[in-house]
PDB file of C-alpha atoms and ligand atoms in Angstrom:
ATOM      1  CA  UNK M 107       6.064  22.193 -95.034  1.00  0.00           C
ATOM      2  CA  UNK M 108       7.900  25.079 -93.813  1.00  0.00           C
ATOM      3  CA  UNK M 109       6.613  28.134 -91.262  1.00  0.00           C
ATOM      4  CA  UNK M 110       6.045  30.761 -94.021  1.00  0.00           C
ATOM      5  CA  UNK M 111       7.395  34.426 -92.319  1.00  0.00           C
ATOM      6  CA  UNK M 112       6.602  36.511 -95.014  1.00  0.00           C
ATOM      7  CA  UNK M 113       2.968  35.839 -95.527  1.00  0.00           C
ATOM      8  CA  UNK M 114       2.440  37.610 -92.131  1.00  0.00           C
ATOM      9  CA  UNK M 115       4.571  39.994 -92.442  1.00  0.00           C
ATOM     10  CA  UNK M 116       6.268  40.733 -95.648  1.00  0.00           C
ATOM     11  CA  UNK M 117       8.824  43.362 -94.242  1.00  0.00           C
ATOM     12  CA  UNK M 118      10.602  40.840 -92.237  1.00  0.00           C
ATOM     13  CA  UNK M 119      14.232  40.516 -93.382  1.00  0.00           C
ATOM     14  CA  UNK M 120      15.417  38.608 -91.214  1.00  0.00           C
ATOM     15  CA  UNK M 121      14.990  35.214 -88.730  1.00  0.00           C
ATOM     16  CA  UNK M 122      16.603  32.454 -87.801  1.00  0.00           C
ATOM     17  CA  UNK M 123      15.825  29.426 -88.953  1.00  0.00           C
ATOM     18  CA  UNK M 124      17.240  25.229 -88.769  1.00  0.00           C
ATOM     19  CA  UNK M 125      18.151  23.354 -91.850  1.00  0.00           C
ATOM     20  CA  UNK M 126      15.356  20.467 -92.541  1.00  0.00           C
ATOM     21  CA  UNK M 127      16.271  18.723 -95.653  1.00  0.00           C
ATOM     22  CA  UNK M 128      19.624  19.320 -98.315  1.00  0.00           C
ATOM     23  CA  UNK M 129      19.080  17.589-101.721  1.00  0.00           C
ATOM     24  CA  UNK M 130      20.151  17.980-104.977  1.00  0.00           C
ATOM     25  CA  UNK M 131      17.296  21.207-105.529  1.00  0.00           C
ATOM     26  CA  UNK M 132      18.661  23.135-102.688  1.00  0.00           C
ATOM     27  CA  UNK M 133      17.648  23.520 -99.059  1.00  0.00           C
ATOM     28  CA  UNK M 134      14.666  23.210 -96.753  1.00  0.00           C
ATOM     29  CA  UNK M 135      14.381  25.055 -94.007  1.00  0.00           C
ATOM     30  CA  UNK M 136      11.867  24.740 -90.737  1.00  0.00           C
ATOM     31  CA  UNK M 137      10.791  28.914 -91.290  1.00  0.00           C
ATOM     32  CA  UNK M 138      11.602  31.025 -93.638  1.00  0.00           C
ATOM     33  CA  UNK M 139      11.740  34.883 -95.056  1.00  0.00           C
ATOM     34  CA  UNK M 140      12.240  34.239 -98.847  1.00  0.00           C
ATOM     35  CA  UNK M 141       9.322  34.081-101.075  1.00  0.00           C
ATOM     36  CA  UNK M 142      10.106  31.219-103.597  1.00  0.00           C
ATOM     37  CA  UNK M 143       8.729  32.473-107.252  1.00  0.00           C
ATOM     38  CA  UNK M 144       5.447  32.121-108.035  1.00  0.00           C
ATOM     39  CA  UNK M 145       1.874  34.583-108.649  1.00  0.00           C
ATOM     40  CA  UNK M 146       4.394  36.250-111.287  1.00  0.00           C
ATOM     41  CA  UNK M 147       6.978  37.274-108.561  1.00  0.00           C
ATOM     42  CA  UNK M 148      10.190  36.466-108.882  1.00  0.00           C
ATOM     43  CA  UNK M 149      11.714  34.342-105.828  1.00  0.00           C
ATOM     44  CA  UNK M 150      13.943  36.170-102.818  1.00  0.00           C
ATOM     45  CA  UNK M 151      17.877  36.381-103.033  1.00  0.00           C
ATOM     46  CA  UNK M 152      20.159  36.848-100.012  1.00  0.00           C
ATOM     47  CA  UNK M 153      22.185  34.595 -97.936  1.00  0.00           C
ATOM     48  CA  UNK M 154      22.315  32.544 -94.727  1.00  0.00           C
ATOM     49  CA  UNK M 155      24.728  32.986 -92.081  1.00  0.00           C
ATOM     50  CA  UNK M 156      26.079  29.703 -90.427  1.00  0.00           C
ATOM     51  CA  UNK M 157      27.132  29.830 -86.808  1.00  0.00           C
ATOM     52  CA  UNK M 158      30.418  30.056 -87.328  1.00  0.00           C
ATOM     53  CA  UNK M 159      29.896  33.328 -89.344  1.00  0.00           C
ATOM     54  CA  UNK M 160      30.259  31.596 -93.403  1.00  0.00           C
ATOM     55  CA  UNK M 161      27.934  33.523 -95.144  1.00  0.00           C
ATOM     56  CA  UNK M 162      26.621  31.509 -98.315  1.00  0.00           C
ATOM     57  CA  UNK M 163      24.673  33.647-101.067  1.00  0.00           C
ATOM     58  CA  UNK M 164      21.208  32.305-101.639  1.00  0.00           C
ATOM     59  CA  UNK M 165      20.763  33.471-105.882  1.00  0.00           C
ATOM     60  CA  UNK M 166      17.017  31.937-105.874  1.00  0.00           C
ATOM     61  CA  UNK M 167      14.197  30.563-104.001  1.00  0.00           C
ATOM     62  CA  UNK M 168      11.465  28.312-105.281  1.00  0.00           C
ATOM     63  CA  UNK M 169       8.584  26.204-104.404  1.00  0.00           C
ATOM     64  CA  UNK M 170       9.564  22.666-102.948  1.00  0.00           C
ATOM     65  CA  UNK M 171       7.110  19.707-104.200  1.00  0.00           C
ATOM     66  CA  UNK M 172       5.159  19.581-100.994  1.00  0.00           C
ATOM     67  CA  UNK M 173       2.342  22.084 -99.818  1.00  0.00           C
ATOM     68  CA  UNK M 174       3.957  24.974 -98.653  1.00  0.00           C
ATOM     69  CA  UNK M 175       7.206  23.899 -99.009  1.00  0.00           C
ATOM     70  CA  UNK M 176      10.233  26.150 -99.869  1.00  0.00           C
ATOM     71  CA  UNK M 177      13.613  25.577-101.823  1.00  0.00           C
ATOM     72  CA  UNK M 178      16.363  27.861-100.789  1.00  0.00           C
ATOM     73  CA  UNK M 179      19.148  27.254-104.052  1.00  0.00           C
ATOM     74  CA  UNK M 180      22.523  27.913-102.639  1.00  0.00           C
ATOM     75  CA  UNK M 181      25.555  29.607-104.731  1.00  0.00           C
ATOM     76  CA  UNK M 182      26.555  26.172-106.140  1.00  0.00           C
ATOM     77  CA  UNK M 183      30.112  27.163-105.151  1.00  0.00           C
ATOM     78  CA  UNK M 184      29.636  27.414-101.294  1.00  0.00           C
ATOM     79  CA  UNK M 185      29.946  24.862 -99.014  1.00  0.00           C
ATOM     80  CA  UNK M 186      26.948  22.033 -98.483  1.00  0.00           C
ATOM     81  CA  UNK M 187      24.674  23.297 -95.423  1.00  0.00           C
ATOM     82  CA  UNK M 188      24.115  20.188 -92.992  1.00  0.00           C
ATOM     83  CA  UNK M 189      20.355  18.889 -92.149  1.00  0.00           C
ATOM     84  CA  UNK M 190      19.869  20.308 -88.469  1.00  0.00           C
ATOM     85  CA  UNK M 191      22.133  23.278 -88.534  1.00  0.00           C
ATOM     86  CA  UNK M 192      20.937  26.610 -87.015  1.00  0.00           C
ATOM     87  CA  UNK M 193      20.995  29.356 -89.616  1.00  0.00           C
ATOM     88  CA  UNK M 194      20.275  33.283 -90.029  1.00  0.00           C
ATOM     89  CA  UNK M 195      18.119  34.447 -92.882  1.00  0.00           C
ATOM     90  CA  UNK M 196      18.925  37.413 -94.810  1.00  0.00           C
ATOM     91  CA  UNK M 197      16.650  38.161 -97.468  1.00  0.00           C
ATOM     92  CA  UNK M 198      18.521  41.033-100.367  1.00  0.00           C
ATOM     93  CA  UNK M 199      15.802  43.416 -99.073  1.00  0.00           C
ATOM     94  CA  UNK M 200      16.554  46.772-101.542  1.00  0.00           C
ATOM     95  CA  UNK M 201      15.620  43.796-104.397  1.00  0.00           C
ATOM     96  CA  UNK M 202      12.427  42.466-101.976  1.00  0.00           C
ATOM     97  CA  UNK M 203      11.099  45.750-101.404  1.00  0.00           C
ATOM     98  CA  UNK M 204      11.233  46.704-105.442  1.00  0.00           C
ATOM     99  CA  UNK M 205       9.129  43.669-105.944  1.00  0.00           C
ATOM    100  CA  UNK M 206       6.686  44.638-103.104  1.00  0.00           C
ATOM    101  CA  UNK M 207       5.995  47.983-104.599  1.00  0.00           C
ATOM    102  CA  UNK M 208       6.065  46.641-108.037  1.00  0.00           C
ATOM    103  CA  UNK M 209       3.616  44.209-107.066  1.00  0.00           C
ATOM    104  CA  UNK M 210       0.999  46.332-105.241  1.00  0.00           C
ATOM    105  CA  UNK M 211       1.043  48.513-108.269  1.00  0.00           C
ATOM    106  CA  UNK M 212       0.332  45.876-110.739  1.00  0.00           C
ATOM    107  CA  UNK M 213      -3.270  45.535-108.407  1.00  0.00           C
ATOM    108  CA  UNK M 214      -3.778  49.499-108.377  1.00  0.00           C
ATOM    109  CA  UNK M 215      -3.566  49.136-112.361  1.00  0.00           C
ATOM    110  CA  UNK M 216      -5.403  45.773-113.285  1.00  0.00           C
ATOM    111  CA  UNK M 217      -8.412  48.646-111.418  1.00  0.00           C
ATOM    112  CA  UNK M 218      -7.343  51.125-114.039  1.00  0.00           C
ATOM    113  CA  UNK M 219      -7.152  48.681-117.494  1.00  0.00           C
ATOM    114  CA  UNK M 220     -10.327  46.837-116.980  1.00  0.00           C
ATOM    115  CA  UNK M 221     -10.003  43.315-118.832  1.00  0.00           C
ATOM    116  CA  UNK M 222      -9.163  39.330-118.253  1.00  0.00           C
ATOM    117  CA  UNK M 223      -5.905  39.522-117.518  1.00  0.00           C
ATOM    118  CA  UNK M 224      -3.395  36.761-119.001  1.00  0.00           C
ATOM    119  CA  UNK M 225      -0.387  37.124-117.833  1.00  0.00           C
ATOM    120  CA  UNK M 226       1.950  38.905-115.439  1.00  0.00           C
ATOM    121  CA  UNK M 227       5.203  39.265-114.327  1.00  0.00           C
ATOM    122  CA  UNK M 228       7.277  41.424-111.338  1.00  0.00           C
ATOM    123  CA  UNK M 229      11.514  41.372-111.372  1.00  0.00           C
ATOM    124  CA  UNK M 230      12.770  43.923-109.771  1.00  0.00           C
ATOM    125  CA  UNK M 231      13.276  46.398-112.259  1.00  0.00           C
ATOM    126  CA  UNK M 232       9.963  46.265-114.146  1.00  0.00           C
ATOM    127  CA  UNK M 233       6.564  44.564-114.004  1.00  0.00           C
ATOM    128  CA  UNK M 234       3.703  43.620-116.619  1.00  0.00           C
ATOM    129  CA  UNK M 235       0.286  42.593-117.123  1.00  0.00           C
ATOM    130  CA  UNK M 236      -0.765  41.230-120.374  1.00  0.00           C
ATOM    131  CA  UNK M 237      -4.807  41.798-120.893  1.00  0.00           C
ATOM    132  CA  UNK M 238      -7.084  40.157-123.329  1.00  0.00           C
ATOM    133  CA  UNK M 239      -8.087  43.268-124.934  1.00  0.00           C
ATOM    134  CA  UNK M 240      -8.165  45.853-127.777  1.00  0.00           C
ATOM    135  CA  UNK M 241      -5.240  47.161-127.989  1.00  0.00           C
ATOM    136  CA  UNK M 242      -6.350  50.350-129.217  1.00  0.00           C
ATOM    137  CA  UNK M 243      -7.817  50.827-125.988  1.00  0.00           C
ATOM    138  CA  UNK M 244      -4.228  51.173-124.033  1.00  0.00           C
ATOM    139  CA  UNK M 245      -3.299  54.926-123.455  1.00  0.00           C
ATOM    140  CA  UNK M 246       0.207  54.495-121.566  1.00  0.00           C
ATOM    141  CA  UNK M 247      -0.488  58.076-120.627  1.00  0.00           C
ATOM    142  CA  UNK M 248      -3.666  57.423-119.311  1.00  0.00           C
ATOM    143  CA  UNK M 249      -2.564  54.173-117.707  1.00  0.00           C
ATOM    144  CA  UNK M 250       0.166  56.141-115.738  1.00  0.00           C
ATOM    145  CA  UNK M 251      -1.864  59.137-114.569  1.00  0.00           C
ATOM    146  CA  UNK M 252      -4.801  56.912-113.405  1.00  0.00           C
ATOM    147  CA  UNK M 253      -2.568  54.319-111.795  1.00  0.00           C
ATOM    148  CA  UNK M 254      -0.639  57.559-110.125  1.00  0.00           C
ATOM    149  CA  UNK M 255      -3.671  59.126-109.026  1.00  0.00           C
ATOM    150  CA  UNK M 256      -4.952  56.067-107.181  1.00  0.00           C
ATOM    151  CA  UNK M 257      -1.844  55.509-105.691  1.00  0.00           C
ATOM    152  CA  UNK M 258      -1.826  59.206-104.064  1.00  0.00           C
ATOM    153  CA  UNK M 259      -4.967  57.893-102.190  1.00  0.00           C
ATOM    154  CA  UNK M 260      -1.981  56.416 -99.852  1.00  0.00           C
ATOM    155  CA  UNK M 261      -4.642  53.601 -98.916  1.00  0.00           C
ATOM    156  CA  UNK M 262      -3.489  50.648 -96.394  1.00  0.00           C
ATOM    157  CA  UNK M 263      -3.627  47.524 -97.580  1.00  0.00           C
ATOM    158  CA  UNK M 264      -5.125  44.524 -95.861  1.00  0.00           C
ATOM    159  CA  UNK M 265      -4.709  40.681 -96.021  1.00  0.00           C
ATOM    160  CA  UNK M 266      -7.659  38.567 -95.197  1.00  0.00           C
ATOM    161  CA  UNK M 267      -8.541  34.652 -95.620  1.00  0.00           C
ATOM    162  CA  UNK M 268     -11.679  33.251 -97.350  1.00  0.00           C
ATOM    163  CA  UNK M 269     -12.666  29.534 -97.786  1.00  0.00           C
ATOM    164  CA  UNK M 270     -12.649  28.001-100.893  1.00  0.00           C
ATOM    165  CA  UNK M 271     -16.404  27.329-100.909  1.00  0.00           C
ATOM    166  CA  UNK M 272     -16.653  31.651-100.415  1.00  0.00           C
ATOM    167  CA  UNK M 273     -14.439  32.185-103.732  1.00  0.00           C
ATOM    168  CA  UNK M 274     -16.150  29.894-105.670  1.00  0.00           C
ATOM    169  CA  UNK M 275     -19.408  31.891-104.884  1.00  0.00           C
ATOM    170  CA  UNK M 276     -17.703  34.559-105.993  1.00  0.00           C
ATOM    171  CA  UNK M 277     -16.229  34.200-109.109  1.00  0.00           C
ATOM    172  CA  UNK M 278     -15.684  37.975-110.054  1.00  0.00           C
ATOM    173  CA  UNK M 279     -12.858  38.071-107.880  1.00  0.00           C
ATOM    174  CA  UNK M 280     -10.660  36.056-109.945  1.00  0.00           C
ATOM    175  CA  UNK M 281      -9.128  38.643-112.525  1.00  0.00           C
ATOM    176  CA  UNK M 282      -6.351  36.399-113.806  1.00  0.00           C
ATOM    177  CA  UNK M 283      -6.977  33.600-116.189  1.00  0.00           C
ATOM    178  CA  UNK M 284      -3.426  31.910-116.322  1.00  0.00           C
ATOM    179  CA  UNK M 285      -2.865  32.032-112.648  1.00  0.00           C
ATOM    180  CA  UNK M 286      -5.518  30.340-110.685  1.00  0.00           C
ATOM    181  CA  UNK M 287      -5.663  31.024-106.389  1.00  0.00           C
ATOM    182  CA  UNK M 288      -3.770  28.611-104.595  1.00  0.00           C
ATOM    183  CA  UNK M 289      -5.923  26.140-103.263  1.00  0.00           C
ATOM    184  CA  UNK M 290      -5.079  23.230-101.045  1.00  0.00           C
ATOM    185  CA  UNK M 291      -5.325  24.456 -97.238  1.00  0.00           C
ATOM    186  CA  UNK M 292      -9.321  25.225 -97.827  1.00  0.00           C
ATOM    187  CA  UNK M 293      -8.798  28.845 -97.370  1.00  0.00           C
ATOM    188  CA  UNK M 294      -7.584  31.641-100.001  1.00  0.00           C
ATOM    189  CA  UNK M 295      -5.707  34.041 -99.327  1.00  0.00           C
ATOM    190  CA  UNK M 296      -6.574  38.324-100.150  1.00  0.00           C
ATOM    191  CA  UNK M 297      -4.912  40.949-100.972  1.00  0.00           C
ATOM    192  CA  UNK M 298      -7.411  43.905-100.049  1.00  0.00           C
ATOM    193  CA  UNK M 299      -6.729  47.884-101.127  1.00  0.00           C
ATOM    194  CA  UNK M 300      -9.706  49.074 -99.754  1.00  0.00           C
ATOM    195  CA  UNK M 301     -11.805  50.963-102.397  1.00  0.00           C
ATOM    196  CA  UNK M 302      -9.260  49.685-105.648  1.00  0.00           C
ATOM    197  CA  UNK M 303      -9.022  46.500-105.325  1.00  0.00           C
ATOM    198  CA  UNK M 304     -10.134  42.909-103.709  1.00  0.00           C
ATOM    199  CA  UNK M 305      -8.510  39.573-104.991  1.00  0.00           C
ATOM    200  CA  UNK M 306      -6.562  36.229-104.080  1.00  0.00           C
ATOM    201  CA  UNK M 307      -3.192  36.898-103.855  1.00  0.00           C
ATOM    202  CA  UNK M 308      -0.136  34.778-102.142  1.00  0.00           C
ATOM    203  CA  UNK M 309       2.801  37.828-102.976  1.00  0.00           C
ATOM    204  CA  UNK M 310       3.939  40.509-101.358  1.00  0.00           C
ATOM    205  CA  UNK M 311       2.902  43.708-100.919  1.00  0.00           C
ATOM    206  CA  UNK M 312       3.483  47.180 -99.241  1.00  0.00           C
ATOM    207  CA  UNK M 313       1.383  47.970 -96.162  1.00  0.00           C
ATOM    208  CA  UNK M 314       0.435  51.474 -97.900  1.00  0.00           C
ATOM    209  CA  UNK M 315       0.154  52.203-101.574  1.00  0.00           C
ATOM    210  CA  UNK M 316       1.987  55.514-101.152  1.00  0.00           C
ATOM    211  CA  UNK M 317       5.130  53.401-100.700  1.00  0.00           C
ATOM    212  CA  UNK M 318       4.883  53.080-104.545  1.00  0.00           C
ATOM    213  CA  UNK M 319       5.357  56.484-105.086  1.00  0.00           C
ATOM    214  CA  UNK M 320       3.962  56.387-108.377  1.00  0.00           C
ATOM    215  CA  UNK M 321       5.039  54.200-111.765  1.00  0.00           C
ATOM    216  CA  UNK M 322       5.653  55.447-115.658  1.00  0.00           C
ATOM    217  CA  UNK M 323       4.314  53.259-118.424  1.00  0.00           C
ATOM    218  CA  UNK M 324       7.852  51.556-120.420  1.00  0.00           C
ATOM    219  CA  UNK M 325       5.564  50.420-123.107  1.00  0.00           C
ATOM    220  CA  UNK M 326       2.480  48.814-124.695  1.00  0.00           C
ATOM    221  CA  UNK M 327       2.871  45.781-127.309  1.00  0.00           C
ATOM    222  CA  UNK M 328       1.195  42.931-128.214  1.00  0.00           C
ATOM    223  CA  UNK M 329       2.629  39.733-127.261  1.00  0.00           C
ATOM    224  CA  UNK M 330      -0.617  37.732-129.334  1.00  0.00           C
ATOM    225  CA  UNK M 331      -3.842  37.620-129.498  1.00  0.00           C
ATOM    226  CA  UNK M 332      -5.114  37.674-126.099  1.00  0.00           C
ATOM    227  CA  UNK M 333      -1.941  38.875-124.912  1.00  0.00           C
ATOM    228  CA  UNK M 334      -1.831  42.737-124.632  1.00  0.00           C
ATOM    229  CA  UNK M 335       1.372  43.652-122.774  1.00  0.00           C
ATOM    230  CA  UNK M 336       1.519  46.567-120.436  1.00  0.00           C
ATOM    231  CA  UNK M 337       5.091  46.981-118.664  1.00  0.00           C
ATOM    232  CA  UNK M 338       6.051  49.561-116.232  1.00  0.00           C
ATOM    233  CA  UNK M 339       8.473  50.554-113.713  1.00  0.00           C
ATOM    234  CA  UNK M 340       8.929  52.523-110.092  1.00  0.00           C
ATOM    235  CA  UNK M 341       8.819  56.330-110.458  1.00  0.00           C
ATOM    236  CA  UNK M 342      12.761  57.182-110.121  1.00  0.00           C
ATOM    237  CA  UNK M 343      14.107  53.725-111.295  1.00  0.00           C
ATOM    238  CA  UNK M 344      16.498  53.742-113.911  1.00  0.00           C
TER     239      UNK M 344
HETATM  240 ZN1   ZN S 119      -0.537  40.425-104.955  1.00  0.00          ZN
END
């Protein structure tokens, strides 16, 4: 189990950090900044600096087998870190901080398409929800003004802790059916935007939902029956 930087403060880009474990996965570390994929986001890039200056490219991070464990995948073409080496963390934050805004806004609009949702996703460039729902009843036009307008609220966002015994009393909290809370430690962790939206969430997210700016609908399909697909992107991406 690792010290896990980001889930206290998500704008960290930095740290340093010693090598626990090397195997054939990647690398453990004793803290960390990247956020290994999971809750639909995808997992940090960046690199780690040894002492002697080498920088080696880190080009994903995932979950490790162990609670709160963390798997840093070198470029296989750098040299093998060593277990007990200091390192610094550099997380690629221009790609962290599309995520983060990506993210939030896929909670502003699960407020604005009310329905089970199925599915999601967040890579830098775009992000979806998939809804179990009509899809007659998706208005991309309506989606994006409604999603923008909440967003100009420029509300804070807050992170609190709940016990497992407190979500299971309250189910209606749980929007998504394919990704269940983590559970494990006894406590839950939420994502609050006060007056939009409440829910368990382990991602990460912008401290105010103006840093979204606003988002544009890409398009509407359906990817089944229970599956309808809503994909956007940043206001201003490409
Ligand atoms: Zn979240």
């Amino acid at each position: 189990m690792s010290e896990l930087l980001f889930r206290d403060d998500a704008y960290l880009k930095s740290a340093s950090a010693r090598v626990r474990a090397v195997h054939e996965r990647g690398v453990e570390l004793d803290r960390t900044v990247f956020y290994p994929l999971g809750g639909g986001q995808a997992g940090d890039m960046g690199a780690v600096v040894r002492s002697d200056g080498t920088r080696i490219p880190i080009i994903d991070t995932r979950k490790g087998e162990a609670f709160d464990s963390v798997v840093h995948v070198p470029d296989p073409s750098a040299p093998r870190l060593e277990p007990g080496e200091e390192l610094t963390l550099e997380i690629d934050w221009a790609r962290r901080y599309a995520l983060m805004r990506l993210h939030t806004a896929l909670h502003v609009m699960s407020c604005v398409v009310v329905a089970p949702v199925t599915g999601g996703n967040i890579s830098p460039d775009k992000a979806r929800l998939d809804f179990d729902i009509d899809i007659n009843l998706l208005n991309a036009e309506k989606i994006e003004r409604e999603t923008n307008a909440l967003i100009a609220r420029a509300v804070a966002t807050e992170t609190t802790w709940i016990t497992d015994e407190e979500l299971d009393a309250r189910p209606e909290l749980v929007k998504t059916m394919s990704v269940q809370p983590p559970r494990g430690a006894g406590r839950v962790r939420l994502l609050k935007i006060p007056g939009i939206d409440l829910q368990p969430c382990g991602g990460t997210h912008v401290r105010n939902i103006a840093e979204i700016e606003g988002i544009r609908v890409l398009r509407i399909r359906s990817e089944g029956k229970r599956n309808k697909r809503v994909e956007i992107a940043l206001v201003g991406a490409p």
